[in-house]
Short mmCIF file of C-alpha atoms in Angstrom, two decimals:
data_model
loop_
_atom_site.label_atom_id
_atom_site.label_comp_id
_atom_site.label_asym_id
_atom_site.label_seq_id
_atom_site.Cartn_x
_atom_site.Cartn_y
_atom_site.Cartn_z
CA MET A 1 -13.14 -14.87 27.15
CA SER A 2 -16.85 -15.21 27.77
CA GLU A 3 -18.23 -14.13 24.41
CA ILE A 4 -19.40 -15.95 21.35
CA ILE A 5 -19.14 -14.05 18.08
CA PHE A 6 -21.10 -15.34 15.12
CA THR A 7 -19.74 -14.56 11.66
CA SER A 8 -21.09 -15.11 8.19
CA GLY A 9 -18.49 -17.78 7.44
CA SER A 10 -15.03 -19.17 8.08
CA THR A 11 -13.08 -16.46 6.23
CA GLU A 12 -14.69 -13.73 8.27
CA GLY A 13 -13.95 -15.58 11.47
CA ILE A 14 -10.35 -16.18 10.42
CA ASN A 15 -9.92 -12.50 9.57
CA LEU A 16 -11.38 -11.49 12.92
CA ALA A 17 -9.06 -13.84 14.80
CA ILE A 18 -5.79 -13.17 13.02
CA ILE A 19 -6.11 -9.47 12.19
CA GLY A 20 -7.82 -8.74 15.49
CA ALA A 21 -5.10 -10.47 17.49
CA ALA A 22 -2.36 -8.65 15.56
CA ARG A 23 -3.93 -5.24 15.95
CA ALA A 24 -4.58 -5.79 19.65
CA ALA A 25 -0.97 -6.90 20.24
CA MET A 26 0.38 -3.85 18.48
CA ALA A 27 -1.95 -1.36 20.11
CA GLU A 28 -0.87 0.71 23.07
CA GLY A 29 -0.77 -1.59 26.07
CA GLY A 30 -0.74 -4.69 23.86
CA SER A 31 1.83 -7.46 24.10
CA GLY A 32 3.96 -6.05 21.29
CA ARG A 33 4.42 -9.49 19.84
CA ARG A 34 4.59 -9.35 16.05
CA LYS A 35 5.31 -12.86 14.75
CA ILE A 36 2.58 -14.95 13.14
CA VAL A 37 3.54 -18.56 12.42
CA THR A 38 1.53 -20.70 10.02
CA MET A 39 2.15 -23.50 7.55
CA GLN A 40 3.00 -23.40 3.87
CA THR A 41 -0.10 -25.39 2.90
CA GLU A 42 -2.50 -23.20 4.87
CA HIS A 43 -5.92 -22.23 3.45
CA PRO A 44 -5.92 -18.95 1.43
CA ALA A 45 -8.04 -17.23 4.11
CA VAL A 46 -5.27 -17.69 6.68
CA ARG A 47 -2.51 -16.91 4.17
CA GLU A 48 -4.16 -13.66 3.08
CA ALA A 49 -4.99 -12.50 6.61
CA SER A 50 -1.45 -13.22 7.78
CA THR A 51 0.08 -11.49 4.75
CA TYR A 52 -2.18 -8.47 5.36
CA CYS A 53 -0.75 -8.21 8.89
CA GLU A 54 2.70 -7.73 7.38
CA SER A 55 1.44 -4.40 6.02
CA PHE A 56 1.30 -3.00 9.53
CA GLY A 57 4.45 -4.51 10.97
CA CYS A 58 3.94 -8.20 11.64
CA GLU A 59 6.41 -10.86 10.60
CA VAL A 60 4.93 -14.01 9.05
CA VAL A 61 6.87 -17.26 9.18
CA TRP A 62 5.77 -20.21 7.00
CA ILE A 63 6.48 -23.65 8.46
CA PRO A 64 7.12 -26.39 5.91
CA VAL A 65 5.26 -29.67 5.81
CA ASP A 66 6.62 -33.20 5.31
CA THR A 67 6.07 -35.39 2.24
CA VAL A 68 2.54 -36.32 3.30
CA GLY A 69 1.55 -32.77 4.24
CA ARG A 70 1.94 -32.83 8.02
CA ILE A 71 3.55 -29.89 9.77
CA ASP A 72 7.27 -30.18 10.47
CA LEU A 73 7.40 -29.98 14.29
CA ASP A 74 11.17 -29.49 14.35
CA ALA A 75 10.80 -26.44 12.11
CA ALA A 76 8.00 -25.20 14.34
CA ARG A 77 10.19 -25.51 17.41
CA ASP A 78 12.91 -23.55 15.58
CA VAL A 79 10.73 -20.54 14.77
CA ILE A 80 8.15 -20.30 17.59
CA ASP A 81 9.63 -18.21 20.37
CA ASP A 82 8.68 -15.57 22.88
CA SER A 83 8.09 -13.01 20.13
CA THR A 84 5.40 -15.20 18.55
CA LEU A 85 1.89 -13.76 18.83
CA LEU A 86 -0.11 -16.43 17.03
CA VAL A 87 0.33 -19.91 15.56
CA SER A 88 -2.32 -21.04 13.07
CA VAL A 89 -2.58 -24.58 11.72
CA MET A 90 -5.44 -25.93 9.59
CA MET A 91 -7.00 -29.01 11.18
CA VAL A 92 -7.98 -30.75 7.92
CA ASN A 93 -6.63 -29.73 4.51
CA ASN A 94 -9.56 -29.16 2.16
CA GLU A 95 -7.56 -30.23 -0.89
CA THR A 96 -5.56 -33.25 0.38
CA GLY A 97 -7.57 -34.47 3.36
CA VAL A 98 -4.49 -34.46 5.58
CA ILE A 99 -5.41 -34.27 9.28
CA GLN A 100 -2.95 -32.44 11.51
CA ASP A 101 -2.16 -33.55 15.06
CA LEU A 102 -2.89 -30.19 16.70
CA ARG A 103 -1.88 -30.93 20.31
CA PRO A 104 1.91 -30.92 19.79
CA ILE A 105 1.93 -27.64 17.83
CA ALA A 106 -0.50 -26.04 20.29
CA ASP A 107 1.75 -27.12 23.17
CA ILE A 108 4.77 -25.51 21.48
CA ALA A 109 2.85 -22.29 20.96
CA HIS A 110 1.58 -22.20 24.55
CA GLU A 111 5.06 -22.93 25.97
CA HIS A 112 6.06 -19.54 24.53
CA GLY A 113 2.89 -17.70 25.57
CA ALA A 114 1.57 -17.52 22.01
CA LEU A 115 -2.04 -17.84 20.94
CA PHE A 116 -2.99 -20.91 18.96
CA MET A 117 -5.85 -21.14 16.46
CA THR A 118 -7.04 -23.65 13.94
CA ASP A 119 -9.30 -23.50 10.94
CA ALA A 120 -11.38 -26.57 11.72
CA THR A 121 -13.97 -25.94 9.04
CA GLN A 122 -13.23 -29.05 6.98
CA GLY A 123 -13.26 -31.26 10.08
CA TYR A 124 -16.66 -30.11 11.32
CA GLY A 125 -19.08 -33.02 11.34
CA LYS A 126 -16.38 -35.47 10.20
CA LEU A 127 -14.05 -35.61 13.22
CA PRO A 128 -14.85 -35.96 16.89
#
């Protein structure tokens, strides 16, 4: 894609990404993929956008986290498949400060042809 879209804030950008991807996939000529995979400790903006997508036919799968709040990669491997449209994992948890290692989960998503997104808002200016 060769466009930059400015939004008024993170929630608007998240809504645009998740809901836009879901609607495009389900439109005529779209991929038909319906599964959105995210984590149980995700930010409310991602949770609400994902849940909204259920109202028009998407399936949302919530991946658990371990005792320190990092995504369970084995659980991710179990649920991400060729029907997965989008995987969303928050880079830095705004409540706990846990930093996710995004590369392994992005690799799993891409192995199945799924889109990957992250809410990196809390990491901006704090992480390289």
